[in-house]
Amino acid sequence: MRNVDLPAGLGIVGCGNILAAYMTGLARASQLVRVVRFADADSTRAEAASSTYGVGKPGTLPDLLADPEVDVVVNLTPPTVHDEVIRQASAAGRHIFTEKPLSATTLRAGTALEVVARHGISLACAPDTFLGPVHQTSRAVIDGGELGEIIGYTAFSTYRRVEERHPNPGFLFQPGGGPLLDLGPYYIAAFVNLFGPIASVSGRTRIGASVRRVTRPTGMFEIPVSVPTHASATLTHASGVVGTFVASFDIWDPHHLPDFEIYGENGTLESGHPAWYDGDVFVRLHRDDEWRLVPTVLPDIQPGRQRFPLTRGLGVLDLVESLSGRPCRTSSELGLHSLEVLEAIQRASDESRAISISTTLDRPAPLTGADLTRWFG
Ligand SMILES: NC(=O)c1ccc[n+]([C@@H]2O[C@H](COP(=O)([O-])OP(=O)(O)OC[C@H]3O[C@@H](n4cnc5c(N)ncnc54)[C@H](O)[C@@H]3O)[C@@H](O)[C@H]2O)c1
């Protein structure tokens, strides 16, 4: 296991759309981490990141791994590349935080995890949004017992017009993408944070349109679709909680669906969007006439409570602190469980049957105000 002195040196591979949000978040924890190097397969992107953030030596992943100042690789490449970066970085003895999903398939994730185990390094996986105030507040309410036994939940993941809103949307319609693997990991992490591991899954998926058309100032592009863009699933947790989860790129128009609602024997909790850190939590017990806003258990993280990911990186900080011995909340076990569940929704549809989930894990520990003060001062 590589020993890491603080602040840990971060090497970021993949200088695309989400990089700026990581840089904003990580800059707030300079006593814990500092970015020492950027790499990208596209040299112009690595150079642009180096010049924007004043960090020298842009290059490729092998260049980054040859730099002794890099303690932790932060993997912001597209999903189909994740496992290759994980394999190379662990062979070079570096700890890794990877964006979600852990890999494009559980099979490929399993092979990468064998390499990780062989080299004795720590691997953590996004998302980290379940560590945000809104999800930690929901957890405090549920663990506090006010709602009584939790019976079930409904959650809708609807990324409207995603191809128009993402600057490089092609990967979202290929294996490793789709609404299940793109936004699904946020939801599964939020579900596991609140209700523990998922034991079985059933569901149906379909492709909405075989081609997506995007209009850009330079012209019109067609994106071929090779993964389902609409999925509807039932998730049964080991605890007995039964969830309804819809993930779709085919809900085009504004709607009135809840992001995430939880039903207990004593009342209902309206939680926040699983892909965002901040938001409001409302509770309504059966005897109440109105919804009650629950005071947040942690201060807000996202400036102005913006929904667009302006800031990311709590999971990187959690990984760096966990190197001293405590369990990492954004663990690769959670990443693998999430990937297995999301893949099982597809298999359940293909095979018209319920699929049992083989991976399991303990719920990640709650995040506290003391953790945030230590990280952000
Ligand atoms: N865009 C978002 O809003 C968002 C939000 C959260 C998480 N994510 C996740 O972050 C990851 C990156 O997403 P993005 O939107 O920034 O994608 P992007 O396509 O904008 O950027 C990916 C970058 O990785 C580089 N790359 C590809 N293959 C590489 C390789 N083999 N070695 C080095 N660099 C390589 C590309 O050149 C590109 O610059 C994905 O896993 C995605 O799921 C994205």
Short mmCIF file of N, CA, C and O in Angstrom, two decimals, residues 119-182:
data_model
loop_
_atom_site.label_atom_id
_atom_site.label_comp_id
_atom_site.label_asym_id
_atom_site.label_seq_id
_atom_site.Cartn_x
_atom_site.Cartn_y
_atom_site.Cartn_z
N HIS A 119 -2.51 -5.56 -6.36
CA HIS A 119 -1.54 -4.49 -6.10
C HIS A 119 -1.79 -3.80 -4.77
O HIS A 119 -1.05 -2.89 -4.39
N GLY A 120 -2.84 -4.22 -4.04
CA GLY A 120 -3.07 -3.70 -2.68
C GLY A 120 -3.32 -2.20 -2.63
O GLY A 120 -2.90 -1.54 -1.68
N ILE A 121 -3.98 -1.67 -3.62
CA ILE A 121 -4.25 -0.23 -3.59
C ILE A 121 -5.73 -0.01 -3.22
O ILE A 121 -6.52 -0.95 -3.20
N SER A 122 -6.08 1.23 -2.93
CA SER A 122 -7.48 1.55 -2.60
C SER A 122 -8.16 2.13 -3.82
O SER A 122 -7.60 3.02 -4.47
N LEU A 123 -9.37 1.64 -4.08
CA LEU A 123 -10.16 2.12 -5.22
C LEU A 123 -11.50 2.61 -4.69
O LEU A 123 -12.19 1.88 -3.97
N ALA A 124 -11.85 3.83 -5.04
CA ALA A 124 -13.16 4.37 -4.68
C ALA A 124 -13.88 4.77 -5.96
O ALA A 124 -13.26 4.93 -7.01
N CYS A 125 -15.20 4.90 -5.87
CA CYS A 125 -16.01 5.09 -7.08
C CYS A 125 -17.12 6.11 -6.83
O CYS A 125 -17.78 6.07 -5.79
N ALA A 126 -17.30 7.02 -7.79
CA ALA A 126 -18.45 7.94 -7.76
C ALA A 126 -19.74 7.10 -7.91
O ALA A 126 -19.66 5.96 -8.39
N PRO A 127 -20.88 7.61 -7.55
CA PRO A 127 -21.11 8.99 -7.13
C PRO A 127 -20.81 9.22 -5.65
O PRO A 127 -20.81 8.28 -4.85
N ASP A 128 -20.65 10.52 -5.33
CA ASP A 128 -20.50 10.91 -3.93
C ASP A 128 -21.64 11.80 -3.48
O ASP A 128 -21.62 12.32 -2.38
N THR A 129 -22.64 12.01 -4.35
CA THR A 129 -23.70 12.95 -4.01
C THR A 129 -24.54 12.48 -2.82
O THR A 129 -25.15 13.29 -2.14
N PHE A 130 -24.54 11.14 -2.56
CA PHE A 130 -25.32 10.66 -1.41
C PHE A 130 -24.71 11.15 -0.09
O PHE A 130 -25.33 11.05 0.96
N LEU A 131 -23.47 11.69 -0.16
CA LEU A 131 -22.86 12.27 1.04
C LEU A 131 -23.34 13.70 1.27
O LEU A 131 -23.02 14.31 2.29
N GLY A 132 -24.10 14.24 0.34
CA GLY A 132 -24.55 15.62 0.43
C GLY A 132 -25.62 15.81 1.49
O GLY A 132 -26.27 14.86 1.94
N PRO A 133 -25.82 17.08 1.90
CA PRO A 133 -26.75 17.40 2.99
C PRO A 133 -28.16 16.84 2.80
O PRO A 133 -28.76 16.37 3.77
N VAL A 134 -28.69 16.87 1.59
CA VAL A 134 -30.09 16.45 1.43
C VAL A 134 -30.24 14.95 1.73
O VAL A 134 -31.17 14.53 2.42
N HIS A 135 -29.28 14.14 1.27
CA HIS A 135 -29.40 12.69 1.48
C HIS A 135 -29.02 12.29 2.92
O HIS A 135 -29.56 11.34 3.46
N GLN A 136 -28.11 13.05 3.51
CA GLN A 136 -27.75 12.78 4.91
C GLN A 136 -28.89 13.21 5.84
O GLN A 136 -29.13 12.58 6.87
N THR A 137 -29.64 14.24 5.44
CA THR A 137 -30.80 14.66 6.24
C THR A 137 -31.90 13.59 6.16
O THR A 137 -32.50 13.22 7.17
N SER A 138 -32.14 13.08 4.94
CA SER A 138 -33.14 12.00 4.79
C SER A 138 -32.74 10.80 5.63
O SER A 138 -33.58 10.16 6.28
N ARG A 139 -31.44 10.51 5.61
CA ARG A 139 -30.98 9.35 6.39
C ARG A 139 -31.20 9.57 7.89
O ARG A 139 -31.62 8.64 8.60
N ALA A 140 -30.94 10.78 8.36
CA ALA A 140 -31.13 11.06 9.79
C ALA A 140 -32.60 10.87 10.17
O ALA A 140 -32.91 10.32 11.23
N VAL A 141 -33.52 11.30 9.29
CA VAL A 141 -34.96 11.15 9.59
C VAL A 141 -35.31 9.66 9.63
O VAL A 141 -35.96 9.18 10.57
N ILE A 142 -34.86 8.92 8.63
CA ILE A 142 -35.24 7.50 8.54
C ILE A 142 -34.63 6.72 9.70
O ILE A 142 -35.30 5.93 10.37
N ASP A 143 -33.33 6.97 9.97
CA ASP A 143 -32.68 6.24 11.07
C ASP A 143 -33.26 6.66 12.42
O ASP A 143 -33.24 5.89 13.38
N GLY A 144 -33.78 7.90 12.49
CA GLY A 144 -34.38 8.37 13.75
C GLY A 144 -35.71 7.68 14.05
O GLY A 144 -36.19 7.74 15.18
N GLY A 145 -36.33 7.02 13.08
CA GLY A 145 -37.49 6.18 13.34
C GLY A 145 -38.84 6.88 13.24
O GLY A 145 -39.89 6.25 13.41
N GLU A 146 -38.86 8.20 12.94
CA GLU A 146 -40.13 8.94 12.91
C GLU A 146 -41.12 8.36 11.91
O GLU A 146 -42.34 8.35 12.14
N LEU A 147 -40.62 7.86 10.79
CA LEU A 147 -41.52 7.32 9.75
C LEU A 147 -41.94 5.88 10.04
O LEU A 147 -42.76 5.32 9.31
N GLY A 148 -41.37 5.29 11.10
CA GLY A 148 -41.63 3.87 11.38
C GLY A 148 -40.93 3.00 10.34
O GLY A 148 -39.97 3.43 9.68
N GLU A 149 -41.44 1.80 10.18
CA GLU A 149 -40.82 0.89 9.20
C GLU A 149 -41.00 1.46 7.79
O GLU A 149 -42.08 1.95 7.44
N ILE A 150 -39.93 1.41 6.98
CA ILE A 150 -40.04 1.89 5.60
C ILE A 150 -40.60 0.76 4.74
O ILE A 150 -40.08 -0.37 4.74
N ILE A 151 -41.67 1.07 4.02
CA ILE A 151 -42.34 0.07 3.19
C ILE A 151 -41.76 0.09 1.78
O ILE A 151 -41.43 -0.94 1.21
N GLY A 152 -41.67 1.30 1.19
CA GLY A 152 -41.21 1.38 -0.20
C GLY A 152 -40.86 2.80 -0.61
O GLY A 152 -40.88 3.72 0.21
N TYR A 153 -40.49 2.95 -1.88
CA TYR A 153 -40.18 4.28 -2.42
C TYR A 153 -40.44 4.29 -3.92
O TYR A 153 -40.53 3.23 -4.54
N THR A 154 -40.56 5.52 -4.46
CA THR A 154 -40.57 5.68 -5.92
C THR A 154 -39.49 6.71 -6.27
O THR A 154 -39.30 7.69 -5.54
N ALA A 155 -38.80 6.49 -7.38
CA ALA A 155 -37.76 7.41 -7.81
C ALA A 155 -37.76 7.46 -9.33
O ALA A 155 -37.85 6.42 -9.99
N PHE A 156 -37.71 8.67 -9.84
CA PHE A 156 -37.73 8.87 -11.30
C PHE A 156 -36.47 9.62 -11.72
O PHE A 156 -36.22 10.73 -11.23
N SER A 157 -35.72 9.01 -12.61
CA SER A 157 -34.52 9.63 -13.16
C SER A 157 -34.82 10.00 -14.60
O SER A 157 -34.87 9.14 -15.48
N THR A 158 -35.07 11.28 -14.84
CA THR A 158 -35.49 11.69 -16.18
C THR A 158 -34.55 12.79 -16.67
O THR A 158 -34.64 13.92 -16.21
N TYR A 159 -33.64 12.45 -17.53
CA TYR A 159 -32.68 13.43 -18.06
C TYR A 159 -33.24 13.88 -19.41
O TYR A 159 -33.02 13.26 -20.43
N ARG A 160 -34.00 14.99 -19.37
CA ARG A 160 -34.68 15.45 -20.59
C ARG A 160 -33.69 16.01 -21.60
O ARG A 160 -32.81 16.77 -21.23
N ARG A 161 -33.83 15.64 -22.84
CA ARG A 161 -33.04 16.24 -23.93
C ARG A 161 -31.55 16.22 -23.64
O ARG A 161 -30.83 17.19 -23.88
N VAL A 162 -31.10 15.09 -23.11
CA VAL A 162 -29.71 14.97 -22.68
C VAL A 162 -28.74 15.23 -23.82
O VAL A 162 -27.68 15.83 -23.64
N GLU A 163 -29.09 14.80 -25.04
CA GLU A 163 -28.16 14.97 -26.16
C GLU A 163 -27.96 16.43 -26.52
O GLU A 163 -26.94 16.80 -27.08
N GLU A 164 -28.95 17.28 -26.19
CA GLU A 164 -28.79 18.71 -26.47
C GLU A 164 -28.00 19.40 -25.37
O GLU A 164 -27.34 20.41 -25.61
N ARG A 165 -28.06 18.83 -24.15
CA ARG A 165 -27.47 19.53 -23.02
C ARG A 165 -26.02 19.13 -22.76
O ARG A 165 -25.26 19.90 -22.18
N HIS A 166 -25.61 17.90 -23.14
CA HIS A 166 -24.23 17.46 -22.91
C HIS A 166 -23.38 17.83 -24.14
O HIS A 166 -23.79 17.57 -25.27
N PRO A 167 -22.17 18.42 -23.92
CA PRO A 167 -21.38 18.82 -25.09
C PRO A 167 -20.82 17.66 -25.91
O PRO A 167 -20.59 17.80 -27.10
N ASN A 168 -20.59 16.48 -25.27
CA ASN A 168 -20.06 15.31 -26.00
C ASN A 168 -20.99 14.11 -25.74
O ASN A 168 -20.60 13.18 -25.04
N PRO A 169 -22.22 14.11 -26.26
CA PRO A 169 -23.22 13.14 -25.78
C PRO A 169 -23.12 11.72 -26.33
O PRO A 169 -23.83 10.84 -25.88
N GLY A 170 -22.21 11.48 -27.31
CA GLY A 170 -22.19 10.17 -27.98
C GLY A 170 -22.13 9.00 -27.03
O GLY A 170 -22.87 8.01 -27.17
N PHE A 171 -21.26 9.07 -25.99
CA PHE A 171 -21.06 7.92 -25.10
C PHE A 171 -22.31 7.58 -24.30
O PHE A 171 -22.47 6.46 -23.80
N LEU A 172 -23.23 8.55 -24.19
CA LEU A 172 -24.44 8.32 -23.39
C LEU A 172 -25.40 7.34 -24.06
O LEU A 172 -26.32 6.83 -23.42
N PHE A 173 -25.18 7.07 -25.35
CA PHE A 173 -26.08 6.18 -26.09
C PHE A 173 -25.40 4.88 -26.49
O PHE A 173 -25.89 4.14 -27.33
N GLN A 174 -24.22 4.64 -25.90
CA GLN A 174 -23.46 3.41 -26.18
C GLN A 174 -23.37 2.57 -24.91
O GLN A 174 -23.62 3.09 -23.81
N PRO A 175 -22.92 1.29 -25.03
CA PRO A 175 -22.73 0.47 -23.84
C PRO A 175 -21.89 1.22 -22.81
O PRO A 175 -20.89 1.85 -23.16
N GLY A 176 -22.30 1.17 -21.56
CA GLY A 176 -21.66 1.98 -20.51
C GLY A 176 -22.45 3.25 -20.25
O GLY A 176 -22.25 3.91 -19.24
N GLY A 177 -23.36 3.61 -21.19
CA GLY A 177 -24.19 4.80 -21.02
C GLY A 177 -25.64 4.40 -20.83
O GLY A 177 -25.95 3.42 -20.18
N GLY A 178 -26.56 5.18 -21.48
CA GLY A 178 -27.99 4.94 -21.27
C GLY A 178 -28.39 5.51 -19.91
O GLY A 178 -27.54 5.78 -19.07
N PRO A 179 -29.70 5.68 -19.70
CA PRO A 179 -30.15 6.27 -18.43
C PRO A 179 -29.81 5.38 -17.23
O PRO A 179 -29.65 5.89 -16.12
N LEU A 180 -29.71 4.06 -17.45
CA LEU A 180 -29.39 3.18 -16.32
C LEU A 180 -27.97 3.43 -15.83
O LEU A 180 -27.74 3.71 -14.66
N LEU A 181 -26.98 3.33 -16.73
CA LEU A 181 -25.59 3.45 -16.27
C LEU A 181 -25.14 4.89 -16.12
O LEU A 181 -24.18 5.16 -15.40
N ASP A 182 -25.81 5.84 -16.78
CA ASP A 182 -25.37 7.23 -16.63
C ASP A 182 -25.88 7.82 -15.31
O ASP A 182 -25.09 8.20 -14.46
#
